mmCIF file of N, CA and C in Angstrom:
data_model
loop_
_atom_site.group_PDB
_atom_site.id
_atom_site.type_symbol
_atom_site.label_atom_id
_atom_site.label_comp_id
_atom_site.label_asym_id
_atom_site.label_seq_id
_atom_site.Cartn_x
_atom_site.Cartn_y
_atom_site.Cartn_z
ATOM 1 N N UNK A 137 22.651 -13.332 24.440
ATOM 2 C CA UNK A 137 22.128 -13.655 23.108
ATOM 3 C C UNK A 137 20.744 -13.006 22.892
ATOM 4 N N UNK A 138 19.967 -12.563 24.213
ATOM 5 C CA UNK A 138 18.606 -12.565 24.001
ATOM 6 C C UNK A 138 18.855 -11.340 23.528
ATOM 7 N N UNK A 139 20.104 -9.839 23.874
ATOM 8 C CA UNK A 139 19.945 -8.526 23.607
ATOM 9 C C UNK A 139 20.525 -8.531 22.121
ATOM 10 N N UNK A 140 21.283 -9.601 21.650
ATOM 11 C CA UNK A 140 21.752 -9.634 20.389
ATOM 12 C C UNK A 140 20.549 -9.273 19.659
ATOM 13 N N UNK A 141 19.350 -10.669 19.888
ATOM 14 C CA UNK A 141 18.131 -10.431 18.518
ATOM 15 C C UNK A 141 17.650 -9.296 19.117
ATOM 16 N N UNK A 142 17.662 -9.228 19.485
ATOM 17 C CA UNK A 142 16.627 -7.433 20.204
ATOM 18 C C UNK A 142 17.190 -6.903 18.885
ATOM 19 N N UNK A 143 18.744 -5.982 19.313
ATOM 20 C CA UNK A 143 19.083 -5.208 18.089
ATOM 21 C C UNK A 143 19.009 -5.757 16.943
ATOM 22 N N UNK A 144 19.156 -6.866 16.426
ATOM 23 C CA UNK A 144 18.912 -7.132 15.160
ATOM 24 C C UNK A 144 17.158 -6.823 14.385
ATOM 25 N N UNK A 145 16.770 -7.022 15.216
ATOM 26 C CA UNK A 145 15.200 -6.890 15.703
ATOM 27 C C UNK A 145 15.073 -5.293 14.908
ATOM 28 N N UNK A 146 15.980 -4.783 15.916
ATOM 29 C CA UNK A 146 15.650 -3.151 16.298
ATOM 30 C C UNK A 146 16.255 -2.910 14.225
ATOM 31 N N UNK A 147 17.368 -3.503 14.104
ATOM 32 C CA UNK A 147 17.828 -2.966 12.499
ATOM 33 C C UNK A 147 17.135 -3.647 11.817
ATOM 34 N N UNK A 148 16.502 -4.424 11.885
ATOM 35 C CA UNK A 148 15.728 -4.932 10.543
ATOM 36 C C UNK A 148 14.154 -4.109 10.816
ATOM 37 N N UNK A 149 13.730 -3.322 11.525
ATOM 38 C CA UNK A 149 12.542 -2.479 11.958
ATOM 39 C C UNK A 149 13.146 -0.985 10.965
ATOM 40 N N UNK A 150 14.479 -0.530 11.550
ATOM 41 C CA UNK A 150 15.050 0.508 11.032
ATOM 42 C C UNK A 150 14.862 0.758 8.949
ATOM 43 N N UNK A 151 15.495 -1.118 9.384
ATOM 44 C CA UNK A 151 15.632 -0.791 7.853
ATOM 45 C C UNK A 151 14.598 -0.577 6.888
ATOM 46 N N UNK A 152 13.467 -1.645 7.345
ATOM 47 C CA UNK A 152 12.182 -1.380 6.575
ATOM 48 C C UNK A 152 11.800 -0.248 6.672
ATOM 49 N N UNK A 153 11.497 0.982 7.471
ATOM 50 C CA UNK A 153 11.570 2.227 7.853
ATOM 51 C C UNK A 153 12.217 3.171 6.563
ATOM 52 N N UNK A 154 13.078 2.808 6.795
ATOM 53 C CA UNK A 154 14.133 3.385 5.591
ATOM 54 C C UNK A 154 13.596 3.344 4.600
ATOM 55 N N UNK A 155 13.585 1.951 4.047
ATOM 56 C CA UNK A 155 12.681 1.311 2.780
ATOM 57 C C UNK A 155 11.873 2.253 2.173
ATOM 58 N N UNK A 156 10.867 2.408 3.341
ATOM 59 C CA UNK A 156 9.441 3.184 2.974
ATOM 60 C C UNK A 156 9.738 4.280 2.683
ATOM 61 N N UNK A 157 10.800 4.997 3.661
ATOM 62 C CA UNK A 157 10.643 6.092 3.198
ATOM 63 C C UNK A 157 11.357 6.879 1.976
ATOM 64 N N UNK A 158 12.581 5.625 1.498
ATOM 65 C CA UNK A 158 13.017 6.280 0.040
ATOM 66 C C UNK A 158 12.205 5.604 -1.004
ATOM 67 N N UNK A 159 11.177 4.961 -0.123
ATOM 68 C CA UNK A 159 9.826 4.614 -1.803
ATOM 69 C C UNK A 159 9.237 5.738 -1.917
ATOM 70 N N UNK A 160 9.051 6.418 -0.328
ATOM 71 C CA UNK A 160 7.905 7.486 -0.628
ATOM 72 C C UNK A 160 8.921 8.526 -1.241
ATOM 73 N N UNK A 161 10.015 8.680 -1.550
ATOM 74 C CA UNK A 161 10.988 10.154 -1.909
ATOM 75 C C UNK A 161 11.187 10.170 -3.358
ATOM 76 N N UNK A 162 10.954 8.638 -3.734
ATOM 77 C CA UNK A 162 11.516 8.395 -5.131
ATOM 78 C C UNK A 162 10.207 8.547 -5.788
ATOM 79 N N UNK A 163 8.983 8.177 -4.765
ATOM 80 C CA UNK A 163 7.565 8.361 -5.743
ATOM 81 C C UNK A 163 7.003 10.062 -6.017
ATOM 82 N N UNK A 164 7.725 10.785 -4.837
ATOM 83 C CA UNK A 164 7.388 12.075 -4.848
ATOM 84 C C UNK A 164 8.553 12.759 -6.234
ATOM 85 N N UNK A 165 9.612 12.598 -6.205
ATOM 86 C CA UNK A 165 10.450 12.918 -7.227
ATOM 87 C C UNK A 165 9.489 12.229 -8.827
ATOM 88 N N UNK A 166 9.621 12.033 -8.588
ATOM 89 C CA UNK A 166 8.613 11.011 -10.126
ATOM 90 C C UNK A 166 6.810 11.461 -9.950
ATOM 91 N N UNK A 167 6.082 11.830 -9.544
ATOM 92 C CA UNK A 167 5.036 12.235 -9.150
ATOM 93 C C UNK A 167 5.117 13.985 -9.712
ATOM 94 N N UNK A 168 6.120 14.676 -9.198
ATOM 95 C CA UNK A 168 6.146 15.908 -9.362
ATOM 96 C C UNK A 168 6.077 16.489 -10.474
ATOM 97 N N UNK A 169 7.122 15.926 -11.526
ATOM 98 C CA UNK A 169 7.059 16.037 -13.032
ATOM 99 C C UNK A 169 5.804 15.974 -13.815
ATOM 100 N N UNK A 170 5.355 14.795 -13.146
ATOM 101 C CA UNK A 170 3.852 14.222 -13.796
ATOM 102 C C UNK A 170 2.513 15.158 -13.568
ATOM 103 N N UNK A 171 2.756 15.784 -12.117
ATOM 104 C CA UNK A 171 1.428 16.996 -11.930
ATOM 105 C C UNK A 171 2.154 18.022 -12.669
ATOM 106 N N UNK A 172 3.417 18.523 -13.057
ATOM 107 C CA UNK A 172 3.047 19.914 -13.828
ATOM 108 C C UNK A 172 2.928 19.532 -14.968
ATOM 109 N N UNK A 173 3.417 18.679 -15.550
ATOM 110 C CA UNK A 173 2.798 18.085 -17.377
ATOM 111 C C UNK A 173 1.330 18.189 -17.061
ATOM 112 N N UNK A 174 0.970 17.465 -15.641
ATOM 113 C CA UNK A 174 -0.720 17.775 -16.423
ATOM 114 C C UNK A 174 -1.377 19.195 -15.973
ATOM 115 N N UNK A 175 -0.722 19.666 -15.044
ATOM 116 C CA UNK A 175 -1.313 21.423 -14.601
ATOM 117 C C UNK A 175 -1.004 22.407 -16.169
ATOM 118 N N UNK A 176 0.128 21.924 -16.598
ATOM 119 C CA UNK A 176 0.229 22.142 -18.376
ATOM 120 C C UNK A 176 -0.270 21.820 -19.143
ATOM 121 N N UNK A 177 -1.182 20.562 -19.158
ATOM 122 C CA UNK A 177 -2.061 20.572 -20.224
ATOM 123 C C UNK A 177 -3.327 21.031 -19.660
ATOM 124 N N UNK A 178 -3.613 20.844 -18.459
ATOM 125 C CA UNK A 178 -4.803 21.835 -18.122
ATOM 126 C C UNK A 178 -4.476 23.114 -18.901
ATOM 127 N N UNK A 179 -3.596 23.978 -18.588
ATOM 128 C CA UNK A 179 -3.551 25.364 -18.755
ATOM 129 C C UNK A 179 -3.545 25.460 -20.377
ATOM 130 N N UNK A 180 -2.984 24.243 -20.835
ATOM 131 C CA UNK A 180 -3.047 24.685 -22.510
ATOM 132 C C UNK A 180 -4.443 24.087 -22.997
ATOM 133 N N UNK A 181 -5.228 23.277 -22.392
ATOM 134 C CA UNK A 181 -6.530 23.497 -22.319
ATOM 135 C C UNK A 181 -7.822 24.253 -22.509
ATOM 136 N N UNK A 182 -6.912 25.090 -21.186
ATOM 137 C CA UNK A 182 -7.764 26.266 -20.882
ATOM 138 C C UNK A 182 -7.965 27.274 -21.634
ATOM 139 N N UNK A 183 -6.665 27.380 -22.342
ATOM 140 C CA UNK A 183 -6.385 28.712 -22.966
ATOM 141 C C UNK A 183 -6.966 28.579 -24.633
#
């Protein structure tokens, strides 16, 4: 029983893992759009 919670242990570590990292994929997808709108209004700024 004790190696049972281990792995459960070990997948609920995994999963938060996971978590983070399709927060950080979904914030970079959504982030990206947002710097060239504004590298575009810089440039129409500039000009």
């Amino acid at each position: 029983m004790k190696y049972q919670s281990k792995t459960n242990d070990w997948r609920t570590i995994m999963f938060k893992e996971n978590d983070f990292i399709t927060g950080f994929r979904w914030a970079l997808l959504i982030s990206i759009p947002l710097w060239l709108l504004f590298f575009g209004w810089l440039k129409w700024l500039a000009s």
